């Protein structure tokens, strides 16, 4: 652990590791997201879909259930046996699920493939490996790069999904996903350095802190938020592709749907950036957060009322993805701000599990509510509207986030009993947690006031 303050810029070794790990994240998520806009249309052509239409929505979100179940165990296993073997195992499982989905001729087989895909839950292990490879003061920058990669993967998937399905079929997309997973394993072993695994409280779940995280009302609101967001997203994509290609009122053929998604995703990013910038710079994150939920509510109402209007659907999707992108970017930031020192990894683990459970529940909800005979598309959209309204009401009680960052310092071997008080007395220091087992001091600080050199001066006096 470094003992003197250094630049926050990534060096060449760290840059290579972070971009490679972000690439693995991106390749894997690309495989999951690519099927989103075409899944429902494809699944309706499989054997058993007509008899059990609910399985289509369940299959779409099924990966989320096994992701939520295996995410934390895979992360803990990587502490014991090493990051790379666990990540490689997860990618192999994901590839196997992709193959099962690719060869499936029935909706049951597709469901099994999606369940297996989700069982390759490597996100926690990848984040832990990132923490092994990147110094603490560069951690925020590294996670920002990974977060951007996830957002870009999602946007690319929406645009490329329909053209790829037209060229190689949805089964071909699943085959491509399996190949991408194997390429990710090659990147893991050929490019990313090998280092001993270490436990990082800001990157990994600590069972001892789980109770503290679950009792925090602000963190619970954020966990419900990401659950509601992905419940709504998955529910919408159970029926939206069917709305666009409905044979009774066709709006846009599958092969041309990229023409709808491309401008919407580009414009939504352009509108999202200033909102995030204002929220952070002006310390108005709660207001921006609530505005984004309102955009989701308006979007869901428009989808429920759009009938067969491509214009209304386009406006609704634009509003939805502006809100979605703002929330996807701000929710992790809010989790970090509300987390107590040393508890960010645990809070993030609960948050991520809530996200995957939301994806599963969204698929389950859409599958159970949609009735092919009546084409009751608006029913799902109204239910999603209700979920977003509940989320808005719940979020009203959220406190204004403390604009604090975590700084980690080495715990001196001969630390005195007064060290905590002397550090807390420094301007900008709000909270401190000392962990003797990690030989680290976790400080929550206001970066506009805190002087890191002063903290190092205090530590040097020990």
Tab-separated table of C-alpha atoms in Angstrom:
chain	number	residue	atom	x	y	z
A	1	UNK	CA	0.000	0.000	0.000
A	2	UNK	CA	1.529	3.350	-0.939
A	3	UNK	CA	2.638	5.656	1.856
A	4	UNK	CA	2.832	8.890	-0.051
A	5	UNK	CA	0.221	10.638	-2.162
A	6	UNK	CA	0.530	10.074	-5.874
A	7	UNK	CA	-1.254	11.103	-9.060
A	8	UNK	CA	-4.655	9.588	-9.772
A	9	UNK	CA	-3.663	8.812	-13.368
A	10	UNK	CA	-3.349	5.156	-14.331
A	11	UNK	CA	0.143	3.982	-15.254
A	12	UNK	CA	0.766	1.793	-18.300
A	13	UNK	CA	0.468	-1.529	-16.446
A	14	UNK	CA	-2.722	-0.482	-14.682
A	15	UNK	CA	-4.175	0.969	-17.874
A	16	UNK	CA	-3.607	-2.290	-19.743
A	17	UNK	CA	-5.175	-4.323	-16.927
A	18	UNK	CA	-8.203	-2.053	-16.489
A	19	UNK	CA	-9.022	-1.781	-20.198
A	20	UNK	CA	-8.584	-5.548	-20.604
A	21	UNK	CA	-10.886	-6.289	-17.661
A	22	UNK	CA	-13.369	-3.724	-18.958
A	23	UNK	CA	-13.180	-5.533	-22.296
A	24	UNK	CA	-14.028	-8.840	-20.612
A	25	UNK	CA	-16.982	-7.174	-18.896
A	26	UNK	CA	-18.043	-5.648	-22.212
A	27	UNK	CA	-17.738	-8.862	-24.231
A	28	UNK	CA	-19.763	-10.791	-21.704
A	29	UNK	CA	-22.491	-8.174	-21.372
A	30	UNK	CA	-22.599	-7.701	-25.122
A	31	UNK	CA	-23.628	-11.337	-25.338
A	32	UNK	CA	-26.393	-10.823	-22.782
A	33	UNK	CA	-27.690	-7.540	-24.197
A	34	UNK	CA	-27.571	-8.436	-27.908
A	35	UNK	CA	-30.611	-10.681	-27.658
A	36	UNK	CA	-32.719	-8.181	-25.699
A	37	UNK	CA	-34.530	-6.431	-28.608
A	38	UNK	CA	-35.108	-9.648	-30.602
A	39	UNK	CA	-35.593	-12.271	-27.895
A	40	UNK	CA	-39.396	-12.199	-27.597
A	41	UNK	CA	-39.996	-12.337	-31.357
A	42	UNK	CA	-37.553	-15.234	-31.723
A	43	UNK	CA	-38.842	-17.182	-28.713
A	44	UNK	CA	-42.433	-17.077	-30.013
A	45	UNK	CA	-41.299	-19.186	-32.982
A	46	UNK	CA	-39.981	-22.017	-30.796
A	47	UNK	CA	-41.785	-25.208	-29.868
A	48	UNK	CA	-43.898	-24.849	-26.729
A	49	UNK	CA	-44.123	-21.047	-26.860
A	50	UNK	CA	-47.769	-21.063	-27.884
A	51	UNK	CA	-48.707	-23.425	-25.037
A	52	UNK	CA	-46.591	-21.686	-22.394
A	53	UNK	CA	-46.131	-18.029	-23.429
A	54	UNK	CA	-45.154	-17.029	-19.884
A	55	UNK	CA	-41.911	-18.975	-20.312
A	56	UNK	CA	-40.749	-16.441	-22.912
A	57	UNK	CA	-40.545	-13.610	-20.406
A	58	UNK	CA	-39.151	-15.902	-17.732
A	59	UNK	CA	-36.437	-17.074	-20.136
A	60	UNK	CA	-35.535	-13.481	-20.986
A	61	UNK	CA	-34.896	-12.615	-17.325
A	62	UNK	CA	-33.819	-16.058	-16.063
A	63	UNK	CA	-30.115	-15.233	-16.221
A	64	UNK	CA	-30.720	-12.582	-13.546
A	65	UNK	CA	-31.829	-15.151	-10.969
A	66	UNK	CA	-28.716	-17.309	-11.281
A	67	UNK	CA	-26.533	-14.191	-11.487
A	68	UNK	CA	-27.972	-13.029	-8.154
A	69	UNK	CA	-27.509	-16.475	-6.584
A	70	UNK	CA	-23.920	-17.111	-7.715
A	71	UNK	CA	-22.441	-13.595	-7.753
A	72	UNK	CA	-21.317	-13.505	-4.126
A	73	UNK	CA	-20.194	-17.186	-3.901
A	74	UNK	CA	-18.034	-16.750	-7.019
A	75	UNK	CA	-16.471	-13.655	-5.499
A	76	UNK	CA	-15.681	-15.420	-2.227
A	77	UNK	CA	-14.321	-18.445	-4.100
A	78	UNK	CA	-11.942	-16.163	-5.995
A	79	UNK	CA	-10.481	-15.035	-2.654
A	80	UNK	CA	-9.508	-18.639	-1.913
A	81	UNK	CA	-8.483	-20.166	-5.228
A	82	UNK	CA	-7.488	-17.078	-7.221
A	83	UNK	CA	-9.269	-14.622	-9.493
A	84	UNK	CA	-8.329	-15.955	-12.919
A	85	UNK	CA	-9.458	-19.592	-12.434
A	86	UNK	CA	-12.845	-18.428	-11.109
A	87	UNK	CA	-13.324	-15.867	-13.904
A	88	UNK	CA	-12.338	-18.460	-16.522
A	89	UNK	CA	-14.756	-20.997	-15.008
A	90	UNK	CA	-17.564	-18.434	-15.069
A	91	UNK	CA	-16.873	-17.545	-18.695
A	92	UNK	CA	-16.863	-21.249	-19.650
A	93	UNK	CA	-20.228	-21.710	-17.908
A	94	UNK	CA	-21.555	-18.649	-19.723
A	95	UNK	CA	-20.286	-20.031	-23.050
A	96	UNK	CA	-21.909	-23.407	-22.330
A	97	UNK	CA	-25.228	-21.689	-21.621
A	98	UNK	CA	-24.909	-19.763	-24.872
A	99	UNK	CA	-24.406	-23.011	-26.800
A	100	UNK	CA	-27.443	-24.596	-25.115
A	101	UNK	CA	-29.523	-21.529	-26.073
A	102	UNK	CA	-28.131	-21.597	-29.634
A	103	UNK	CA	-29.166	-25.204	-30.295
A	104	UNK	CA	-32.492	-24.975	-28.451
A	105	UNK	CA	-35.547	-25.800	-30.547
A	106	UNK	CA	-38.051	-25.284	-27.741
A	107	UNK	CA	-38.712	-22.494	-25.285
A	108	UNK	CA	-37.805	-24.928	-22.478
A	109	UNK	CA	-34.339	-25.410	-23.953
A	110	UNK	CA	-33.929	-21.667	-24.343
A	111	UNK	CA	-34.868	-21.202	-20.689
A	112	UNK	CA	-32.255	-23.768	-19.598
A	113	UNK	CA	-29.611	-22.023	-21.689
A	114	UNK	CA	-30.387	-18.651	-20.107
A	115	UNK	CA	-30.246	-20.147	-16.609
A	116	UNK	CA	-26.811	-21.619	-17.350
A	117	UNK	CA	-25.626	-18.318	-18.838
A	118	UNK	CA	-26.456	-16.529	-15.608
A	119	UNK	CA	-24.665	-19.131	-13.503
A	120	UNK	CA	-21.375	-17.859	-14.930
A	121	UNK	CA	-21.480	-14.948	-12.490
A	122	UNK	CA	-18.031	-13.362	-12.676
A	123	UNK	CA	-18.711	-9.651	-12.107
A	124	UNK	CA	-17.651	-9.734	-8.439
A	125	UNK	CA	-14.455	-11.639	-9.250
A	126	UNK	CA	-13.571	-9.214	-12.075
A	127	UNK	CA	-14.060	-6.222	-9.782
A	128	UNK	CA	-11.906	-7.913	-7.120
A	129	UNK	CA	-9.161	-8.570	-9.692
A	130	UNK	CA	-9.326	-4.922	-10.709
A	131	UNK	CA	-8.759	-3.983	-7.065
A	132	UNK	CA	-5.766	-6.378	-6.939
A	133	UNK	CA	-4.186	-4.686	-9.954
A	134	UNK	CA	-4.954	-1.016	-9.321
A	135	UNK	CA	-3.738	1.163	-6.473
A	136	UNK	CA	-6.369	2.563	-4.117
A	137	UNK	CA	-6.089	6.154	-5.305
A	138	UNK	CA	-6.768	4.980	-8.880
A	139	UNK	CA	-9.723	2.771	-7.985
A	140	UNK	CA	-12.430	5.331	-8.772
A	141	UNK	CA	-10.970	6.006	-12.224
A	142	UNK	CA	-10.731	2.264	-12.948
A	143	UNK	CA	-14.359	1.640	-11.970
A	144	UNK	CA	-15.471	4.611	-14.073
A	145	UNK	CA	-13.820	3.018	-17.124
A	146	UNK	CA	-15.594	-0.281	-16.445
A	147	UNK	CA	-18.907	1.538	-15.928
A	148	UNK	CA	-18.553	3.382	-19.233
A	149	UNK	CA	-17.776	0.090	-20.961
A	150	UNK	CA	-20.982	-1.445	-19.594
A	151	UNK	CA	-23.033	1.509	-20.855
A	152	UNK	CA	-21.398	1.411	-24.284
A	153	UNK	CA	-21.974	-2.363	-24.532
A	154	UNK	CA	-25.661	-1.884	-23.801
A	155	UNK	CA	-26.031	0.861	-26.414
A	156	UNK	CA	-24.115	-1.072	-29.090
A	157	UNK	CA	-26.257	-4.137	-28.383
A	158	UNK	CA	-29.532	-2.303	-28.993
A	159	UNK	CA	-28.274	-0.952	-32.306
A	160	UNK	CA	-26.616	-4.137	-33.618
A	161	UNK	CA	-29.118	-6.682	-32.340
A	162	UNK	CA	-31.678	-6.574	-35.159
A	163	UNK	CA	-29.156	-6.402	-38.054
A	164	UNK	CA	-27.207	-9.319	-36.571
A	165	UNK	CA	-30.389	-11.325	-36.080
A	166	UNK	CA	-31.252	-10.635	-39.729
A	167	UNK	CA	-27.804	-11.783	-40.909
A	168	UNK	CA	-27.051	-14.785	-38.679
A	169	UNK	CA	-30.277	-15.400	-36.778
A	170	UNK	CA	-30.780	-15.240	-33.015
A	171	UNK	CA	-29.218	-18.679	-32.650
A	172	UNK	CA	-26.196	-17.241	-34.463
A	173	UNK	CA	-26.048	-14.446	-31.860
A	174	UNK	CA	-25.896	-17.087	-29.127
A	175	UNK	CA	-23.081	-18.877	-30.994
A	176	UNK	CA	-21.249	-15.556	-31.318
A	177	UNK	CA	-21.726	-14.989	-27.589
A	178	UNK	CA	-20.054	-18.318	-26.848
A	179	UNK	CA	-17.091	-17.353	-29.047
A	180	UNK	CA	-16.827	-13.940	-27.352
A	181	UNK	CA	-16.662	-15.680	-23.971
A	182	UNK	CA	-13.762	-17.855	-25.136
A	183	UNK	CA	-11.996	-14.762	-26.506
A	184	UNK	CA	-12.448	-13.149	-23.088
A	185	UNK	CA	-10.646	-16.114	-21.476
A	186	UNK	CA	-7.754	-15.604	-23.903
A	187	UNK	CA	-7.589	-11.919	-22.942
A	188	UNK	CA	-7.647	-12.913	-19.264
A	189	UNK	CA	-4.596	-15.160	-19.494
A	190	UNK	CA	-2.592	-13.532	-22.292
A	191	UNK	CA	-2.898	-9.822	-21.451
A	192	UNK	CA	-3.899	-9.339	-17.814
A	193	UNK	CA	-1.070	-9.674	-15.274
A	194	UNK	CA	-1.243	-12.323	-12.549
A	195	UNK	CA	-1.083	-11.054	-8.969
A	196	UNK	CA	-1.899	-12.637	-5.585
A	197	UNK	CA	-5.507	-12.178	-4.508
A	198	UNK	CA	-6.068	-9.762	-1.626
A	199	UNK	CA	-9.256	-8.897	0.205
A	200	UNK	CA	-10.483	-5.348	-0.483
A	201	UNK	CA	-13.319	-3.992	1.636
A	202	UNK	CA	-14.161	-1.323	-0.925
A	203	UNK	CA	-14.402	-3.884	-3.731
A	204	UNK	CA	-15.731	-7.060	-2.109
A	205	UNK	CA	-18.587	-8.123	0.124
A	206	UNK	CA	-17.677	-8.519	3.798
A	207	UNK	CA	-20.250	-10.694	5.643
A	208	UNK	CA	-19.442	-8.900	8.901
A	209	UNK	CA	-20.777	-5.646	7.405
A	210	UNK	CA	-23.850	-7.105	5.726
A	211	UNK	CA	-26.192	-6.321	8.616
A	212	UNK	CA	-24.995	-2.704	8.759
A	213	UNK	CA	-25.595	-2.265	5.012
A	214	UNK	CA	-29.043	-3.884	5.042
A	215	UNK	CA	-30.181	-1.680	7.945
A	216	UNK	CA	-29.226	1.568	6.218
A	217	UNK	CA	-32.485	3.147	4.910
A	218	UNK	CA	-30.768	5.158	2.167
A	219	UNK	CA	-28.956	2.099	0.808
A	220	UNK	CA	-32.203	0.115	0.938
A	221	UNK	CA	-33.872	2.796	-1.173
A	222	UNK	CA	-31.065	2.577	-3.733
A	223	UNK	CA	-31.264	-1.233	-3.783
A	224	UNK	CA	-35.000	-0.997	-4.423
A	225	UNK	CA	-34.260	1.588	-7.110
A	226	UNK	CA	-31.928	-0.585	-9.155
A	227	UNK	CA	-34.348	-3.493	-8.667
A	228	UNK	CA	-37.244	-1.376	-9.994
A	229	UNK	CA	-35.165	-0.001	-12.882
A	230	UNK	CA	-34.212	-3.433	-14.202
A	231	UNK	CA	-37.639	-4.890	-13.498
A	232	UNK	CA	-39.058	-2.160	-15.717
A	233	UNK	CA	-36.387	-2.504	-18.406
A	234	UNK	CA	-36.821	-6.261	-18.776
A	235	UNK	CA	-40.631	-6.109	-18.626
A	236	UNK	CA	-40.677	-3.492	-21.378
A	237	UNK	CA	-38.487	-5.595	-23.661
A	238	UNK	CA	-40.688	-8.645	-23.162
A	239	UNK	CA	-43.421	-6.875	-25.136
A	240	UNK	CA	-41.916	-3.897	-27.007
A	241	UNK	CA	-40.394	-6.006	-29.825
A	242	UNK	CA	-43.785	-7.689	-30.226
A	243	UNK	CA	-45.514	-4.291	-30.435
A	244	UNK	CA	-43.195	-3.189	-33.247
A	245	UNK	CA	-43.756	-6.322	-35.370
A	246	UNK	CA	-47.379	-7.052	-34.455
A	247	UNK	CA	-48.838	-8.594	-37.640
A	248	UNK	CA	-52.202	-6.913	-37.034
A	249	UNK	CA	-50.600	-3.441	-36.880
A	250	UNK	CA	-46.969	-3.688	-38.049
A	251	UNK	CA	-44.927	-0.611	-37.095
A	252	UNK	CA	-41.309	-1.476	-37.859
A	253	UNK	CA	-39.826	-4.738	-39.201
A	254	UNK	CA	-37.207	-6.381	-37.016
A	255	UNK	CA	-34.399	-5.790	-39.509
A	256	UNK	CA	-35.057	-2.024	-39.499
A	257	UNK	CA	-35.362	-1.486	-35.762
A	258	UNK	CA	-31.765	-0.297	-35.460
A	259	UNK	CA	-32.969	2.858	-37.237
A	260	UNK	CA	-35.148	3.515	-34.187
A	261	UNK	CA	-32.560	2.666	-31.530
A	262	UNK	CA	-29.467	4.357	-33.005
A	263	UNK	CA	-30.622	8.009	-32.892
A	264	UNK	CA	-32.407	7.447	-29.585
A	265	UNK	CA	-29.283	6.088	-27.883
A	266	UNK	CA	-27.073	8.857	-29.280
A	267	UNK	CA	-29.478	11.609	-28.244
A	268	UNK	CA	-30.101	10.094	-24.815
A	269	UNK	CA	-26.350	10.103	-24.094
A	270	UNK	CA	-26.099	13.739	-25.183
A	271	UNK	CA	-28.902	14.745	-22.799
A	272	UNK	CA	-27.665	12.485	-19.976
A	273	UNK	CA	-24.169	14.015	-19.733
A	274	UNK	CA	-25.210	17.558	-18.696
A	275	UNK	CA	-27.692	16.186	-16.160
A	276	UNK	CA	-24.995	14.101	-14.478
A	277	UNK	CA	-22.540	16.996	-14.653
A	278	UNK	CA	-25.004	19.376	-12.983
A	279	UNK	CA	-25.886	16.796	-10.341
A	280	UNK	CA	-22.261	16.285	-9.324
A	281	UNK	CA	-20.876	19.815	-9.811
A	282	UNK	CA	-23.824	21.653	-8.236
A	283	UNK	CA	-24.402	18.912	-5.650
A	284	UNK	CA	-27.948	18.406	-6.911
A	285	UNK	CA	-27.814	14.636	-7.328
A	286	UNK	CA	-31.073	14.004	-5.482
A	287	UNK	CA	-32.958	16.448	-7.713
A	288	UNK	CA	-31.447	14.940	-10.883
A	289	UNK	CA	-32.180	11.455	-9.528
A	290	UNK	CA	-35.864	12.261	-8.947
A	291	UNK	CA	-36.134	13.974	-12.358
A	292	UNK	CA	-34.791	10.832	-14.039
A	293	UNK	CA	-37.464	8.698	-12.334
A	294	UNK	CA	-40.127	11.155	-13.527
A	295	UNK	CA	-38.811	10.703	-17.091
A	296	UNK	CA	-39.219	6.936	-16.697
A	297	UNK	CA	-42.807	7.389	-15.500
A	298	UNK	CA	-43.671	9.638	-18.461
A	299	UNK	CA	-42.009	7.171	-20.849
A	300	UNK	CA	-43.963	4.222	-19.449
A	301	UNK	CA	-47.247	6.167	-19.692
A	302	UNK	CA	-46.497	7.050	-23.328
A	303	UNK	CA	-45.723	3.405	-24.128
A	304	UNK	CA	-48.982	2.349	-22.513
A	305	UNK	CA	-50.866	4.979	-24.540
A	306	UNK	CA	-48.914	4.762	-27.811
A	307	UNK	CA	-51.262	2.332	-29.573
A	308	UNK	CA	-49.585	1.925	-32.970
A	309	UNK	CA	-47.721	5.246	-33.141
A	310	UNK	CA	-44.031	4.987	-34.005
A	311	UNK	CA	-43.589	8.668	-33.127
A	312	UNK	CA	-44.940	8.204	-29.593
A	313	UNK	CA	-42.858	5.060	-29.124
A	314	UNK	CA	-39.720	6.921	-30.256
A	315	UNK	CA	-40.422	9.808	-27.841
A	316	UNK	CA	-41.130	7.349	-25.025
A	317	UNK	CA	-37.892	5.435	-25.649
A	318	UNK	CA	-35.886	8.663	-25.807
A	319	UNK	CA	-37.255	9.787	-22.421
A	320	UNK	CA	-36.800	6.295	-21.002
A	321	UNK	CA	-33.146	6.018	-21.996
A	322	UNK	CA	-32.285	9.538	-20.845
A	323	UNK	CA	-33.655	8.575	-17.431
A	324	UNK	CA	-32.169	5.089	-17.584
A	325	UNK	CA	-28.664	6.317	-18.449
A	326	UNK	CA	-28.751	9.000	-15.742
A	327	UNK	CA	-29.832	6.457	-13.142
A	328	UNK	CA	-27.365	3.787	-14.245
A	329	UNK	CA	-24.576	6.350	-13.832
A	330	UNK	CA	-25.782	7.972	-10.598
A	331	UNK	CA	-26.972	4.950	-8.602
A	332	UNK	CA	-23.486	3.425	-8.075
A	333	UNK	CA	-22.193	6.890	-7.169
A	334	UNK	CA	-24.952	7.278	-4.576
A	335	UNK	CA	-24.218	3.824	-3.141
A	336	UNK	CA	-20.581	4.857	-2.678
A	337	UNK	CA	-21.589	8.175	-1.079
A	338	UNK	CA	-23.974	6.618	1.453
A	339	UNK	CA	-21.717	3.667	2.348
A	340	UNK	CA	-19.842	3.782	5.624
A	341	UNK	CA	-16.025	3.537	5.521
A	342	UNK	CA	-14.932	0.054	4.494
A	343	UNK	CA	-18.488	-1.025	3.615
A	344	UNK	CA	-18.645	0.053	-0.041
A	345	UNK	CA	-17.817	-3.418	-1.370
A	346	UNK	CA	-20.596	-4.962	0.721
A	347	UNK	CA	-23.087	-2.269	-0.263
A	348	UNK	CA	-22.164	-2.710	-3.928
A	349	UNK	CA	-22.582	-6.491	-3.663
A	350	UNK	CA	-26.131	-6.129	-2.294
A	351	UNK	CA	-26.889	-3.480	-4.929
A	352	UNK	CA	-25.656	-5.706	-7.786
A	353	UNK	CA	-27.679	-8.682	-6.536
A	354	UNK	CA	-30.758	-6.428	-6.430
A	355	UNK	CA	-30.100	-5.438	-10.051
A	356	UNK	CA	-29.999	-9.046	-11.240
A	357	UNK	CA	-33.096	-9.963	-9.227
A	358	UNK	CA	-34.837	-7.058	-10.937
A	359	UNK	CA	-33.958	-8.473	-14.362
A	360	UNK	CA	-35.412	-11.831	-13.348
A	361	UNK	CA	-38.579	-10.335	-11.848
A	362	UNK	CA	-39.053	-8.137	-14.926
A	363	UNK	CA	-38.983	-11.158	-17.201
A	364	UNK	CA	-41.266	-13.082	-14.857
A	365	UNK	CA	-43.703	-10.168	-14.647
A	366	UNK	CA	-43.808	-9.604	-18.399
A	367	UNK	CA	-44.170	-13.309	-19.096
A	368	UNK	CA	-47.029	-13.781	-16.647
A	369	UNK	CA	-48.948	-10.651	-17.659
A	370	UNK	CA	-48.698	-10.870	-21.438
A	371	UNK	CA	-51.549	-12.735	-23.155
A	372	UNK	CA	-50.782	-13.387	-26.858
A	373	UNK	CA	-54.437	-13.861	-27.809
A	374	UNK	CA	-55.458	-10.393	-26.625
A	375	UNK	CA	-52.110	-8.665	-27.251
A	376	UNK	CA	-52.505	-6.769	-23.963
A	377	UNK	CA	-49.286	-4.797	-24.396
A	378	UNK	CA	-50.511	-1.768	-22.487
A	379	UNK	CA	-51.154	-3.844	-19.346
A	380	UNK	CA	-47.425	-4.476	-18.873
A	381	UNK	CA	-46.568	-0.838	-19.527
A	382	UNK	CA	-49.134	0.357	-16.956
A	383	UNK	CA	-47.742	-2.066	-14.370
A	384	UNK	CA	-44.232	-0.766	-15.083
A	385	UNK	CA	-45.598	2.768	-14.645
A	386	UNK	CA	-46.934	1.792	-11.215
A	387	UNK	CA	-43.546	0.324	-10.228
A	388	UNK	CA	-41.788	3.549	-11.208
A	389	UNK	CA	-44.339	5.647	-9.291
A	390	UNK	CA	-43.730	3.557	-6.157
A	391	UNK	CA	-39.992	4.032	-6.672
A	392	UNK	CA	-40.448	7.808	-6.927
A	393	UNK	CA	-42.449	7.914	-3.677
A	394	UNK	CA	-39.881	5.740	-1.889
A	395	UNK	CA	-37.043	7.953	-3.158
A	396	UNK	CA	-38.612	11.136	-1.816
A	397	UNK	CA	-37.499	10.043	1.656
A	398	UNK	CA	-33.876	9.606	0.619
A	399	UNK	CA	-31.507	11.988	2.359
A	400	UNK	CA	-29.369	14.349	0.363
A	401	UNK	CA	-26.199	12.387	-0.361
A	402	UNK	CA	-23.045	13.373	1.491
A	403	UNK	CA	-20.504	14.433	-1.121
A	404	UNK	CA	-17.752	12.315	0.344
A	405	UNK	CA	-15.096	10.103	-1.206
A	406	UNK	CA	-13.178	7.240	0.356
A	407	UNK	CA	-9.455	7.622	0.930
A	408	UNK	CA	-7.453	4.631	2.139
A	409	UNK	CA	-4.219	5.014	4.117
A	410	UNK	CA	-1.781	2.458	5.541
A	411	UNK	CA	-2.167	1.775	9.245
A	412	UNK	CA	1.210	2.374	10.945
A	413	UNK	CA	2.567	-0.632	12.834
A	414	UNK	CA	2.923	1.425	16.004
A	415	UNK	CA	-0.330	3.391	15.737
A	416	UNK	CA	-1.387	5.107	18.959
A	417	UNK	CA	-4.840	5.324	20.482
A	418	UNK	CA	-5.091	8.992	19.515
A	419	UNK	CA	-4.634	8.410	15.768
A	420	UNK	CA	-8.380	8.245	15.049
A	421	UNK	CA	-9.082	11.515	16.886
A	422	UNK	CA	-6.211	13.348	15.192
A	423	UNK	CA	-7.362	12.241	11.746
A	424	UNK	CA	-10.990	13.144	12.498
A	425	UNK	CA	-9.804	16.604	13.520
A	426	UNK	CA	-8.481	17.281	9.999
A	427	UNK	CA	-10.692	19.546	7.829
A	428	UNK	CA	-12.932	17.542	5.491
A	429	UNK	CA	-12.706	14.201	7.348
A	430	UNK	CA	-16.227	12.936	8.174
A	431	UNK	CA	-15.832	9.273	9.146
A	432	UNK	CA	-13.003	6.864	9.870
A	433	UNK	CA	-12.823	3.079	10.156
A	434	UNK	CA	-9.595	1.306	11.123
A	435	UNK	CA	-9.088	-2.346	10.126
A	436	UNK	CA	-6.082	-3.949	11.787
A	437	UNK	CA	-6.420	-7.161	9.737
A	438	UNK	CA	-6.011	-5.212	6.498
A	439	UNK	CA	-3.587	-2.719	8.095
A	440	UNK	CA	-5.641	0.062	6.540
A	441	UNK	CA	-7.480	3.221	7.538
A	442	UNK	CA	-10.647	4.022	5.542
A	443	UNK	CA	-11.584	7.717	5.606
A	444	UNK	CA	-14.715	9.341	4.186
A	445	UNK	CA	-13.682	12.839	3.176
A	446	UNK	CA	-14.996	15.929	1.428
A	447	UNK	CA	-12.531	16.249	-1.447
A	448	UNK	CA	-13.129	20.007	-1.743
A	449	UNK	CA	-11.809	20.556	1.786
A	450	UNK	CA	-9.608	17.563	2.570
A	451	UNK	CA	-5.839	17.911	2.231
A	452	UNK	CA	-4.297	14.480	1.731
A	453	UNK	CA	-0.825	15.750	2.594
A	454	UNK	CA	-2.071	16.686	6.079
A	455	UNK	CA	-3.302	13.133	6.637
A	456	UNK	CA	0.081	11.718	5.595
A	457	UNK	CA	1.766	14.172	7.968
A	458	UNK	CA	-0.346	12.830	10.842
A	459	UNK	CA	0.549	9.251	9.879
A	460	UNK	CA	4.244	10.105	9.699
A	461	UNK	CA	4.096	11.285	13.311
A	462	UNK	CA	3.079	7.810	14.474
